[in-house]
Coordinates of C-alpha atoms and ligand atoms in Angstrom, one line a residue:
X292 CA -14.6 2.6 12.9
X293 CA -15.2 2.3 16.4
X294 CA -11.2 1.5 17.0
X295 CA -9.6 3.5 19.7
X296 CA -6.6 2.5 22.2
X297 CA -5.0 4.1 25.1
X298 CA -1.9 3.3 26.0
X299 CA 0.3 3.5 29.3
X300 CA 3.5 2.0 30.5
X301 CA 2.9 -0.5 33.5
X302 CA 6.5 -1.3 34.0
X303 CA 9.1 -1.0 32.3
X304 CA 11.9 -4.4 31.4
X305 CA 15.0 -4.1 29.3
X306 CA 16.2 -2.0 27.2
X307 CA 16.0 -2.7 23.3
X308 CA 18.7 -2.9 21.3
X309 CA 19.3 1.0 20.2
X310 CA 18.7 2.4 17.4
X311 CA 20.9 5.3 16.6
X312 CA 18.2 7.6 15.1
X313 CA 20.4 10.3 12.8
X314 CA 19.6 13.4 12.0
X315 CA 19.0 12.8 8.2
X316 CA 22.6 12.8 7.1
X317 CA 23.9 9.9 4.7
X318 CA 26.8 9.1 6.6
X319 CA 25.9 10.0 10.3
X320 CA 23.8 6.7 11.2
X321 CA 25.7 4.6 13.0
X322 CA 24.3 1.3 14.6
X323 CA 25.9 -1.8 16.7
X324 CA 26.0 -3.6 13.2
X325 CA 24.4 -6.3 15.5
X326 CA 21.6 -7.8 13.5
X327 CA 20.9 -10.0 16.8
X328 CA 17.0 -9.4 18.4
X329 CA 17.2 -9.1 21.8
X330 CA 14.3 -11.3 23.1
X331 CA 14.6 -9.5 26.7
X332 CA 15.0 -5.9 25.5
X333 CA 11.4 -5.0 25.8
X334 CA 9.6 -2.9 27.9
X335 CA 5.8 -3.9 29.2
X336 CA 3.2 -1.9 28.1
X337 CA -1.0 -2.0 28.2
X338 CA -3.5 -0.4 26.2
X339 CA -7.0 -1.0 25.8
X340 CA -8.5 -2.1 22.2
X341 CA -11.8 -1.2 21.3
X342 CA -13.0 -4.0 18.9
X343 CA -15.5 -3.5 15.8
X344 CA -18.3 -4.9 18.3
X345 CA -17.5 -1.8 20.0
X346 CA -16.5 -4.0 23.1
X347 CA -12.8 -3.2 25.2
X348 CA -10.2 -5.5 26.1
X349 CA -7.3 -5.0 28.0
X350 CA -3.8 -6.0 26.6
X351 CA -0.7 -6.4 27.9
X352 CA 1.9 -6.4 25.6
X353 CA 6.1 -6.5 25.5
X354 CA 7.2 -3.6 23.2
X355 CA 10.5 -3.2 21.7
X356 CA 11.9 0.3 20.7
X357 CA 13.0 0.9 17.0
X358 CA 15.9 -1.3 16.1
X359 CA 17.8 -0.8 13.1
X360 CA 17.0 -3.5 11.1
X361 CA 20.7 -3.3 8.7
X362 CA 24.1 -3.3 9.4
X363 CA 25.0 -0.7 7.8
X364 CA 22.2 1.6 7.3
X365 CA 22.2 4.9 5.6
X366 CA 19.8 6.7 7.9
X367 CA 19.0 4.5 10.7
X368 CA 15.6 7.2 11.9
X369 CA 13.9 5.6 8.9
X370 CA 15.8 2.1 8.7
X371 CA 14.3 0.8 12.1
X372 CA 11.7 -1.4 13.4
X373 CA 9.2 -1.8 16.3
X374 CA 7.5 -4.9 17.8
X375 CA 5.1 -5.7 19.9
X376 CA 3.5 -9.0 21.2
X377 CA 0.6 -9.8 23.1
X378 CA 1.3 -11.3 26.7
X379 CA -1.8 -11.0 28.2
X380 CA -5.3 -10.7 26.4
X381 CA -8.5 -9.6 28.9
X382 CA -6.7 -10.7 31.8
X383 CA -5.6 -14.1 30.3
X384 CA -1.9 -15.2 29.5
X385 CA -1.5 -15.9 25.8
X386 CA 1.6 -17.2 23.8
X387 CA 2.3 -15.1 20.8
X388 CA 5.6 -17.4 19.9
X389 CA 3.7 -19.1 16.9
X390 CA 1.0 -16.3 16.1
X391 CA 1.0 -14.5 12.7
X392 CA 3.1 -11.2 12.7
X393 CA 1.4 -8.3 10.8
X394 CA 3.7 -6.5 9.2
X395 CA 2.5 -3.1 8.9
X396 CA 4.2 -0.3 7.2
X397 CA 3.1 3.6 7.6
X398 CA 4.3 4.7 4.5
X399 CA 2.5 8.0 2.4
X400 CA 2.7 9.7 -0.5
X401 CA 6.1 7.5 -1.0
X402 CA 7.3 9.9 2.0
X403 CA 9.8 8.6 4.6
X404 CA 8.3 7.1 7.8
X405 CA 10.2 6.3 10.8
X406 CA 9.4 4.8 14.3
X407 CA 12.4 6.0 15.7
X408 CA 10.4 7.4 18.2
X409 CA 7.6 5.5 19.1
X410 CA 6.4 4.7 22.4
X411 CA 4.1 1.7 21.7
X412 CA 1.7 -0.3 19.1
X413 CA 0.3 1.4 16.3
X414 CA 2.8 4.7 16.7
X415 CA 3.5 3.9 13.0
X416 CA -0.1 4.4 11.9
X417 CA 0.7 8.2 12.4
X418 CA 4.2 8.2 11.2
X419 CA 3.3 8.0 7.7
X420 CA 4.4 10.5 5.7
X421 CA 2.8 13.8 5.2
X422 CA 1.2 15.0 1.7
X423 CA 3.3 16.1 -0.9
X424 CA 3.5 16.3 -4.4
X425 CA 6.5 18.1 -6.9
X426 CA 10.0 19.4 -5.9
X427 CA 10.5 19.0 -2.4
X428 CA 12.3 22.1 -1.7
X429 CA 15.1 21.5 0.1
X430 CA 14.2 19.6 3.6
X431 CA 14.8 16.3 4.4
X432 CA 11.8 16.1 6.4
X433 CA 8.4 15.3 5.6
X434 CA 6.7 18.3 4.8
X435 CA 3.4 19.7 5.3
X436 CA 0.9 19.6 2.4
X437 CA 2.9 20.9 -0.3
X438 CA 0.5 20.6 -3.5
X439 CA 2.4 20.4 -6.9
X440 CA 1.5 22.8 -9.5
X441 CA -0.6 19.9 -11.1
X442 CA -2.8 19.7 -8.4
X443 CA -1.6 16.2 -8.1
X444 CA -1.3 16.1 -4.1
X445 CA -0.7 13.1 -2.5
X446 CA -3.2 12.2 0.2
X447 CA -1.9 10.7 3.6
X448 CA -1.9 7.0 3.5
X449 CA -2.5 4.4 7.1
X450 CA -3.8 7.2 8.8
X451 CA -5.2 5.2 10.8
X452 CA -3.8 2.4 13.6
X453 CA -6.9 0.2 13.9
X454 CA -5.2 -2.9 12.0
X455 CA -2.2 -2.7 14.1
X456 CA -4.1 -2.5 17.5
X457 CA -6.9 -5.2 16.3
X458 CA -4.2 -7.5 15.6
X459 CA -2.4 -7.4 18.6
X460 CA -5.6 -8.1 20.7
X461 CA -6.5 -11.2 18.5
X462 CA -3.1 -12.4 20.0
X463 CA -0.8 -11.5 16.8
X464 CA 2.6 -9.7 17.0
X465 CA 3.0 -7.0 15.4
X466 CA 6.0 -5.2 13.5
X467 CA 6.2 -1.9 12.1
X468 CA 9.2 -0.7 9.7
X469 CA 10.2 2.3 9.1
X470 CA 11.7 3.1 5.6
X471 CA 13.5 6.1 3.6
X472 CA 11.3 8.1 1.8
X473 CA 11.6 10.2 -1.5
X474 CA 12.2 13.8 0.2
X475 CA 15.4 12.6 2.1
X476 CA 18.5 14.8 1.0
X477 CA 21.9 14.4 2.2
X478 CA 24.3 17.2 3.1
X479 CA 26.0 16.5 -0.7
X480 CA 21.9 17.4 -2.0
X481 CA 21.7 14.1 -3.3
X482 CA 18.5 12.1 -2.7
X483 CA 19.1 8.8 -1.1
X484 CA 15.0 7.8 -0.6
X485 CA 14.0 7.7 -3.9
X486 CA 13.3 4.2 -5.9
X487 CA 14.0 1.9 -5.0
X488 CA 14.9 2.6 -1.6
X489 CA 11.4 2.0 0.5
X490 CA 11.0 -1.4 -1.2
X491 CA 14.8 -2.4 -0.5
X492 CA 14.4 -1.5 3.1
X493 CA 11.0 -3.4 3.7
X494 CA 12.6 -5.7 2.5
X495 CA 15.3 -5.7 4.5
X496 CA 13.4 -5.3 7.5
X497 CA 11.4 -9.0 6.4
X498 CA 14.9 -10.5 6.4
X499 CA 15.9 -9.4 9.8
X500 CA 12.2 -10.4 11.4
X501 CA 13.2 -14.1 9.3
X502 CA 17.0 -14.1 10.7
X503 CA 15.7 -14.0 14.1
X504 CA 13.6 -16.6 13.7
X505 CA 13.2 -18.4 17.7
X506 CA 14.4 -15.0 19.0
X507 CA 11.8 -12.6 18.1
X508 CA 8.3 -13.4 18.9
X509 CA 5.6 -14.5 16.3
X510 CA 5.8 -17.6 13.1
X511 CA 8.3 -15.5 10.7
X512 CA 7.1 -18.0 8.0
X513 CA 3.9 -16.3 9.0
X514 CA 4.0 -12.5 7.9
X515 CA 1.4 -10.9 6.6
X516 CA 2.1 -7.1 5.2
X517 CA -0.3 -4.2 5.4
X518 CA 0.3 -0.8 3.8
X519 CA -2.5 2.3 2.4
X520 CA -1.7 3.6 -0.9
X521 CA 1.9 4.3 -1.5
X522 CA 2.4 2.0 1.7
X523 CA -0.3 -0.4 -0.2
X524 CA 1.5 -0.4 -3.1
X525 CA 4.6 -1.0 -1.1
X526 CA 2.9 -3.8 0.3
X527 CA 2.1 -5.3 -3.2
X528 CA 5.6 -5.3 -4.3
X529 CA 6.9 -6.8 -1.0
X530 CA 4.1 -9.7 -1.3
X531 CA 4.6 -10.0 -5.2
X532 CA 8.7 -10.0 -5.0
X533 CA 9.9 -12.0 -2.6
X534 CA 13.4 -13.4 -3.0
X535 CA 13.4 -11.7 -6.1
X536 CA 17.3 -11.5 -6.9
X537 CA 17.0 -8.4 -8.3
X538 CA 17.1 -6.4 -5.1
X539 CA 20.2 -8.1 -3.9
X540 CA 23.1 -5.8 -5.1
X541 CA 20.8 -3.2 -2.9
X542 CA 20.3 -5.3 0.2
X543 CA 23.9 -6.3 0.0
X544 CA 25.0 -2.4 0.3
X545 CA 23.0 -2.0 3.5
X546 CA 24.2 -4.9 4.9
X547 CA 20.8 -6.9 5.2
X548 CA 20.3 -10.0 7.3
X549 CA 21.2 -13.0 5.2
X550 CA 17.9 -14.5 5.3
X551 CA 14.2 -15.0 3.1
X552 CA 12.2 -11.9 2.0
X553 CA 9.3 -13.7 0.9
X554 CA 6.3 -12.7 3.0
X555 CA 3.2 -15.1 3.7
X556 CA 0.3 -12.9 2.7
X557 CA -0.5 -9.5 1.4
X558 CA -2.8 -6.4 3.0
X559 CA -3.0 -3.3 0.3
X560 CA -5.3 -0.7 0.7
X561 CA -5.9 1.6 -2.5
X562 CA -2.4 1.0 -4.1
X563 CA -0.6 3.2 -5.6
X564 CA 0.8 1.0 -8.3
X565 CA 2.0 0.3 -11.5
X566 CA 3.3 3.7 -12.0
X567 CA 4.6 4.1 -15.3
X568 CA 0.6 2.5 -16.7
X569 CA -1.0 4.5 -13.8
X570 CA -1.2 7.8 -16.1
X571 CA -3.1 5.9 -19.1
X572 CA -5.5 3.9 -16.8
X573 CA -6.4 7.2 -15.3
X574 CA -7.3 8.4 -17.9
X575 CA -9.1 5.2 -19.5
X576 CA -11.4 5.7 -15.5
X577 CA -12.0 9.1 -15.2
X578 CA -11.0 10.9 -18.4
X579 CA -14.6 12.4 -18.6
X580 CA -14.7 13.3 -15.2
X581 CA -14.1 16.8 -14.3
X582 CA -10.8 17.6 -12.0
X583 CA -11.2 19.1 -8.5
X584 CA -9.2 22.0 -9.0
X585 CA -10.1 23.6 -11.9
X586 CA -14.0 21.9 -12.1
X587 CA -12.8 21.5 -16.2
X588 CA -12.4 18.7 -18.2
X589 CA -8.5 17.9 -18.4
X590 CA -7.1 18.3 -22.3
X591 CA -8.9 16.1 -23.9
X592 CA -6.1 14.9 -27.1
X593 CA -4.0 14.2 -23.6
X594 CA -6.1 12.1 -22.4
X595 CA -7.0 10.4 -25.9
X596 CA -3.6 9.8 -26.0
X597 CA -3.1 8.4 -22.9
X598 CA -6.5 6.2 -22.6
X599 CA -5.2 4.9 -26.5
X600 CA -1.9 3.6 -24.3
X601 CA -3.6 2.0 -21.8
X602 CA -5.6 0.2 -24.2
X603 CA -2.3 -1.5 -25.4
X604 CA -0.9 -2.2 -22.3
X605 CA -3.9 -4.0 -21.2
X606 CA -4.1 -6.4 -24.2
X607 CA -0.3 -6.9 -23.4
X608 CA -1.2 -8.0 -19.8
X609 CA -3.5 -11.1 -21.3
X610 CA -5.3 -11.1 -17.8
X611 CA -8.7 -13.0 -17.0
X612 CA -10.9 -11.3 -15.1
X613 CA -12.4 -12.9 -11.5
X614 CA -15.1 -15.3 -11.8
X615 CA -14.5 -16.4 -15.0
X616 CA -15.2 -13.1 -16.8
X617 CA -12.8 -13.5 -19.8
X618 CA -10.2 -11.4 -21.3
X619 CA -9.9 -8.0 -19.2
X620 CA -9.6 -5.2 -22.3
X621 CA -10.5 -1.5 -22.3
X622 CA -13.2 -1.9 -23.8
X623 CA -14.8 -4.4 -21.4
X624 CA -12.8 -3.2 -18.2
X625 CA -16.3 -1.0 -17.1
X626 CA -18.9 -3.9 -16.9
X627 CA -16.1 -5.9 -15.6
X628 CA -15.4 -3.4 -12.5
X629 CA -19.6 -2.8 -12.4
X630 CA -19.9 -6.6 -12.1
X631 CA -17.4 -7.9 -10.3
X632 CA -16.9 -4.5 -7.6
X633 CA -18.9 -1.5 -7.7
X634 CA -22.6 -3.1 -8.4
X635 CA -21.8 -5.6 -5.6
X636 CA -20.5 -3.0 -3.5
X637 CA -23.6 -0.5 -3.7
X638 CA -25.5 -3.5 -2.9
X639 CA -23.9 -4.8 0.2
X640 CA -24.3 -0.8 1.6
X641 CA -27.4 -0.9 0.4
X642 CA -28.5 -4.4 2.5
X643 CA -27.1 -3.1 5.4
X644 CA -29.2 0.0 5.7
X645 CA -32.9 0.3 7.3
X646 CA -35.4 0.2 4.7
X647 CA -36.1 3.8 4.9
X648 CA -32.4 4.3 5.6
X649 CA -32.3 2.8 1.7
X650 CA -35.5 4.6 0.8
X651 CA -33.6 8.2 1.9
X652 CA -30.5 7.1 0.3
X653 CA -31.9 5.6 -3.3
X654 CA -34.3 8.9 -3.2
X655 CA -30.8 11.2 -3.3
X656 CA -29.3 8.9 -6.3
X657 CA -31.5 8.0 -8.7
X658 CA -28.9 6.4 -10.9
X659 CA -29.1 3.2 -8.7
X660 CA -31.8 0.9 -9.6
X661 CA -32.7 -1.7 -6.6
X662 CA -34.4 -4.3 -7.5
X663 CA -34.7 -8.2 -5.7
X664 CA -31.9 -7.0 -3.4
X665 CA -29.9 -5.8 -5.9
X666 CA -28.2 -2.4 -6.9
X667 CA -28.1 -1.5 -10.8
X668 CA -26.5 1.3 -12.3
X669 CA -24.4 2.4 -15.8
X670 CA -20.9 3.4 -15.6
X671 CA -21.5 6.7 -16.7
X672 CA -24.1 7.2 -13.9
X673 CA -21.4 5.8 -11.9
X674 CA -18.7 8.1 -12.9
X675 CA -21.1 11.1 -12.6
X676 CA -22.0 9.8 -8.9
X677 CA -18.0 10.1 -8.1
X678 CA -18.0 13.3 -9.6
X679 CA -14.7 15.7 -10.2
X680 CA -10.9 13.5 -10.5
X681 CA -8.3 14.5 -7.8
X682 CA -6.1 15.0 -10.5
X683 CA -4.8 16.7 -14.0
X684 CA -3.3 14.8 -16.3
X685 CA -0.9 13.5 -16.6
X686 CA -1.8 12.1 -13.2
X687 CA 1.4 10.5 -12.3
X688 CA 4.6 11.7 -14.6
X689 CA 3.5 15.8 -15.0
X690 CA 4.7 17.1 -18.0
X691 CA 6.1 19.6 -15.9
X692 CA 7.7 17.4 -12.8
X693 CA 5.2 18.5 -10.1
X694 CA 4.0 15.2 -9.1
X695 CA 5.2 13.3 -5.8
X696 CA 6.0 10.2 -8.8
X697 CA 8.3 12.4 -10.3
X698 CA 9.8 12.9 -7.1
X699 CA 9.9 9.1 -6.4
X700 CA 12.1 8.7 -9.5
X701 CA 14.3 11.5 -8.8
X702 CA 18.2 10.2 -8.6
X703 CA 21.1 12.0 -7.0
X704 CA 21.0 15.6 -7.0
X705 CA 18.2 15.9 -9.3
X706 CA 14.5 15.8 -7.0
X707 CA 12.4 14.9 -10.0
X708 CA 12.6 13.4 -13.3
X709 CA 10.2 11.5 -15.9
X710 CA 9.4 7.9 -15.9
X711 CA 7.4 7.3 -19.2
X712 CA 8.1 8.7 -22.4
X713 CA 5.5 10.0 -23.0
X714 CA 5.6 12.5 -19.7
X715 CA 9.5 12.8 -21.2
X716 CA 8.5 13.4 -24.5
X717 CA 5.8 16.5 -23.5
X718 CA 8.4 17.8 -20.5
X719 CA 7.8 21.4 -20.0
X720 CA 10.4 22.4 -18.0
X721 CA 13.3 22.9 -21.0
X722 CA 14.8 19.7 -20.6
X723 CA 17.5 18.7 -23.0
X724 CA 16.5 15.4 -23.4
X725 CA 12.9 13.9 -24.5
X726 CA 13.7 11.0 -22.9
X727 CA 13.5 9.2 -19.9
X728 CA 16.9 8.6 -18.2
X729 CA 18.8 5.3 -18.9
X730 CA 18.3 3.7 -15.4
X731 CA 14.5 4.6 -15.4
X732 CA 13.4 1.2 -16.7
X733 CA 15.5 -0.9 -14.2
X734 CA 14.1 1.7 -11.3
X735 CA 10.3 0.8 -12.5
X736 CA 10.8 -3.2 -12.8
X737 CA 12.0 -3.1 -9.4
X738 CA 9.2 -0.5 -8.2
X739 CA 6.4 -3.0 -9.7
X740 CA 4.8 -5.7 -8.3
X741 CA 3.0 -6.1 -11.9
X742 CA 6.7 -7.2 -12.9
X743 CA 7.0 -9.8 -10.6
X744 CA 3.3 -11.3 -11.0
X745 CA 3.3 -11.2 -15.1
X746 CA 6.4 -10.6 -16.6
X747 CA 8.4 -12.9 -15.0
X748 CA 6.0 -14.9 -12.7
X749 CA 7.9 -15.5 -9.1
X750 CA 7.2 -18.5 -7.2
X751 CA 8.2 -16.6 -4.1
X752 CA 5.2 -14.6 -4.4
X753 CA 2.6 -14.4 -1.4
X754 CA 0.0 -16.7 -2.4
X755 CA -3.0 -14.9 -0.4
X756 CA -4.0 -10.9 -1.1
X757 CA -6.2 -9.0 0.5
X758 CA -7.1 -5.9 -1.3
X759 CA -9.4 -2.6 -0.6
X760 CA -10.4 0.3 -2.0
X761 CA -12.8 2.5 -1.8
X762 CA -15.7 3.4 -4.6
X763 CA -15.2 7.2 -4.5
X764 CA -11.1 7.0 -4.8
X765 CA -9.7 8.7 -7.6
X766 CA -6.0 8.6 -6.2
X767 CA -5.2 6.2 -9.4
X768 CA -7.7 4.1 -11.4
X769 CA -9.4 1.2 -10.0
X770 CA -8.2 -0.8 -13.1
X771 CA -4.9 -0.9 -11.0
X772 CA -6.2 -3.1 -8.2
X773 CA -8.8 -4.9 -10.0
X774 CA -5.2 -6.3 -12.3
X775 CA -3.4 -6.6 -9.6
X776 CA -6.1 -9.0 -8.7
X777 CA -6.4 -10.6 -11.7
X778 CA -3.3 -11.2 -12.0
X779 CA -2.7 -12.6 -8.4
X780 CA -5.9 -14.6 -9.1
X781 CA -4.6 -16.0 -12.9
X782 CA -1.7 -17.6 -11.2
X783 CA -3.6 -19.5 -8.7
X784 CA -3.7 -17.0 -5.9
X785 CA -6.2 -16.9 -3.3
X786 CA -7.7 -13.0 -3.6
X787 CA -10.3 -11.2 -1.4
X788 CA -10.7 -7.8 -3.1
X789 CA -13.9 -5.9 -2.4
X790 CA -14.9 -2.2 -2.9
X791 CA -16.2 0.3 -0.4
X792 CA -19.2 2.1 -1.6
X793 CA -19.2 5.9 -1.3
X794 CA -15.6 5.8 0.7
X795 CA -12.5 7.8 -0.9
X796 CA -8.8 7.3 -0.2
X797 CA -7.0 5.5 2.4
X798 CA -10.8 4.4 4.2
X799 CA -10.3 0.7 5.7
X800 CA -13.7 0.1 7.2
X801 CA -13.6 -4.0 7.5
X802 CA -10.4 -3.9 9.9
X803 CA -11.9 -7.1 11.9
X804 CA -12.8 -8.4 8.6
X805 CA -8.7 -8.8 7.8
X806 CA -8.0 -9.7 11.3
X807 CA -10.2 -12.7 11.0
X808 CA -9.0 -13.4 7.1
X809 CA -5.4 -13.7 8.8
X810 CA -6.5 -16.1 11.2
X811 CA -8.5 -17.7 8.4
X812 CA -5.1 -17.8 5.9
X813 CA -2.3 -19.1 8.2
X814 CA -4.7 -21.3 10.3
X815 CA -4.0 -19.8 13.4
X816 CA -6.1 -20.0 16.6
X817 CA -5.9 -18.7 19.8
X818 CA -5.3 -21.3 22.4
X819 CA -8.7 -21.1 24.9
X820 CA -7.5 -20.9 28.5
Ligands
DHB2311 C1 -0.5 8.5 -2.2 C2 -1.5 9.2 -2.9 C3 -1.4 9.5 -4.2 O1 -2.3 10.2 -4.9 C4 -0.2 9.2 -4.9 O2 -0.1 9.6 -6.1 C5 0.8 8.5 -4.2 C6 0.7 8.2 -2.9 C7 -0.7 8.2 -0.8 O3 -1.7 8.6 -0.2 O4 0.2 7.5 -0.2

């Protein structure tokens, strides 16, 4: 990607307002309760930003250390910001007070990330949380790679810090939240990052940037989120759901600034979404598809089963697809993603190689047809190119617990439980119930951004989505995107969603590409000096 930065203090100001990072414990956070930015507690920092042309510039920016973005948060290490605004750009003074803030969270696998410690820009990128799927077993922290039995491991998401570090040297601030993440246990073993805890503290941390409005640097009507896969799918929700009254009870608790949670514009990269339809459009996409781990064909009645429910939830979504496609069903959803994403796609790769570049690669997969400029292919010689799934099925609710999802809906003492019925009806793991528990559907409403674009349409939305993923991704289906597109898109939304051919999950290779499409979508430019 050509993006690198290196980063050194060149003096040091104030001192930002502390965050009390805890050790993990429920009720050991403590914070000033002061929900007050400090516009002089920064320290002055440089770093140089290598931009997609491959050429450096040299930024000088004012960094604040985490702040803890609540009044009364329950584990201030993950409930804590960092900002960062551009002072000087190349060796010219620029005014960040009115430039867009990217908003860019670091969260994986629905894991907690903090920036409790970070020393400057883009330290989020590599706080995201570490892979994980099934049972955490016993730590707080985020673990290593800890595959679930399923094989259902949850890749790390905004591995990288390029969007962060491009947008601070096109002159925007930049603020990265920390937020709680599913493996976080108090001393009592209850589970106090699980659904819908990283949503309600995004959120929370959009209502202290908009309380501080005139204090902290950067137009806080203005935001625009970014977030890869779980983060992504974070993003979603915070872009599709703001104001949304349901989270209130929740921001309430933590003592949340009394102020807007609607953002400005949405970034999501492969998101993880619409969980409880994820496990039916996964297996609607890539049913036929072997699975990494076991190089077989998942149960094929499962996945009948599950494909059969996807088809009903998809004629329950009456979504259009883009460019005036028509009704988005199962049974048209593959020419609709060949049209509208993946035979683009392959083209634009194509275009931009060297004729024999293309000759070499066209020579290696036969399945593509060019022809006039174009790439041509079936969905099955599509699916075949992708090859084996990253996961069994169910993907998402395992019959026997062992995915991170299960995880994500775990409540108090209990790490994972089941989120469909289906997953609760076919639990392995001796459960007395076949059912999923009775707050389940009030945890998913509030997890989905789905709910707030379709079932009950909110005004508050972001009106402007940026969405990527990449051809080769079998994290979740593609149908997930392309309807959170369409549905963005049915309501009047502006929506720039593009494949990446050949790329698998979490790639972002158009970071200047967003960069300008901010610039683009809240009018901003740069005053020339
Ligand atoms: C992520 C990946 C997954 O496959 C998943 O199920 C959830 C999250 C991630 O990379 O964040």
């Amino acid at each position: 990607m050509g993006i690198g930065a290196t980063a050194g203090v060149a003096a040091a100001g104030g001192i930002a307002l502390g965050a009390q990072a805890s050790t993990g414990s429920s009720s050991s956070a403590s914070s000033s309760g002061s929900l007050v930015f400090d516009p002089d507690g920064y320290e002055k920092l440089t770093t140089t930003v290598t931009g997609t042309d491959g050429a450096e510039h040299a930024v000088t920016y004012h960094f604040w250390k985490a702040i803890t973005y609540v009044a009364k948060p329950v584990d201030a290490t993950y409930q804590s910001l960092v900002v960062s605004a551009p002072v000087e750009i190349d060796g010219k003074a620029v005014d960040a007070s009115d430039a867009p803030i990217l908003f860019a969270n670091s969260v994986g696998g629905y894991m907690p990330s903090s920036v409790a410690d970070a020393t400057g820009v883009g330290a989020g990128g590599m706080g995201g949380g570490a892979p994980g799927g099934g049972a955490p077993s016993g730590s707080a922290a985020p673990s290593a790679s800890a595959p679930g039995a399923n094989g259902n491991t949850n890749a790390t998401g905004g591995a990288t810090a390029s969007n962060q570090l491009l947008a601070l040297a096109a002159g925007y601030v930049v603020v990265e939240p920390g937020a709680r993440g599913r493996t976080l246990k108090n001393s009592a073993g209850e589970y106090y990052g699980t659904a819908p805890a990283a949503i309600v503290d995004l959120k929370a941390a959009v209502r202290y940037v908009r309380s501080n409005k005139g204090r902290i640097p950067g137009d806080v009507d203005r935001i625009v989120s970014a977030g890869t896969s779980a983060g992504g799918a974070l993003s979603a929700l915070l872009g599709a759901s703001g104001d949304s009254p349901i989270y209130d009870p929740y921001l309430k608790e933590l003592g949340a600034a009394d102020a807007s949670d609607a953002i400005f514009a949405t970034g999501a990269w492969c998101p993880i979404t619409d969980l409880e339809h994820a496990d039916g459009a996964y297996e609607w996409n890539w049913g036929a598809n072997a699975t990494q781990s076991t190089g077989k064909v998942v149960d094929q009645s499962v996945s009948r089963d599950l494909a059969a429910q996807f088809a009903e939830y998809q004629a329950s979504l009456r979504l259009r697809g883009l460019n005036r496609f028509g009704a988005l069903t199962a049974r048209n959803y593959d020419d609709y993603l060949l049209e509208q994403y993946l035979r683009p796609s392959a083209t634009r790769y194509l275009a931009a190689l060297s004729a024999s570049e293309r000759e070499t690669y066209l020579a290696k997969n036969t399945f593509i047809t060019w022809s006039g400029g174009k790439a041509a292919f079936t969905w099955d010689g599509y699916l075949a190119h992708v090859g084996a799934r990253k996961k069994t099925a169910p993907a998402f609710d395992a019959f026997d617990l062992s995915a991170g999802e299960n995880n994500e809906f775990g409540a108090g003492t209990t790490a994972n439980r089941h989120f469909t019925a289906y997953g609760a009806k076919n639990d392995t793991t001796g459960l007395g119930t076949k059912r999923v528990a009775a707050d389940i559907p009030e945890k998913l409403r509030l997890m989905n951004p789905m709910h707030h674009l379709v079932d009950k349409v909110n005004g508050r939305r972001s009106k402007h989505w940026w969405i990527r993923l990449g051809t080769d991704d079998t994290d979740t289906s593609h149908v997930i995107s392309a309807n959170l597109a369409a549905a963005a898109a049915g309501l009047g939304d502006e929506v720039n969603h593009l494949y990446y051919w050949d790329q698998g999950h979490g790639a972002n290779t158009d970071p200047g590409d967003f960069i300008s499409w901010i610039a683009e979508v809240t009018g901003f430019k740069r005053a020339k000096n």
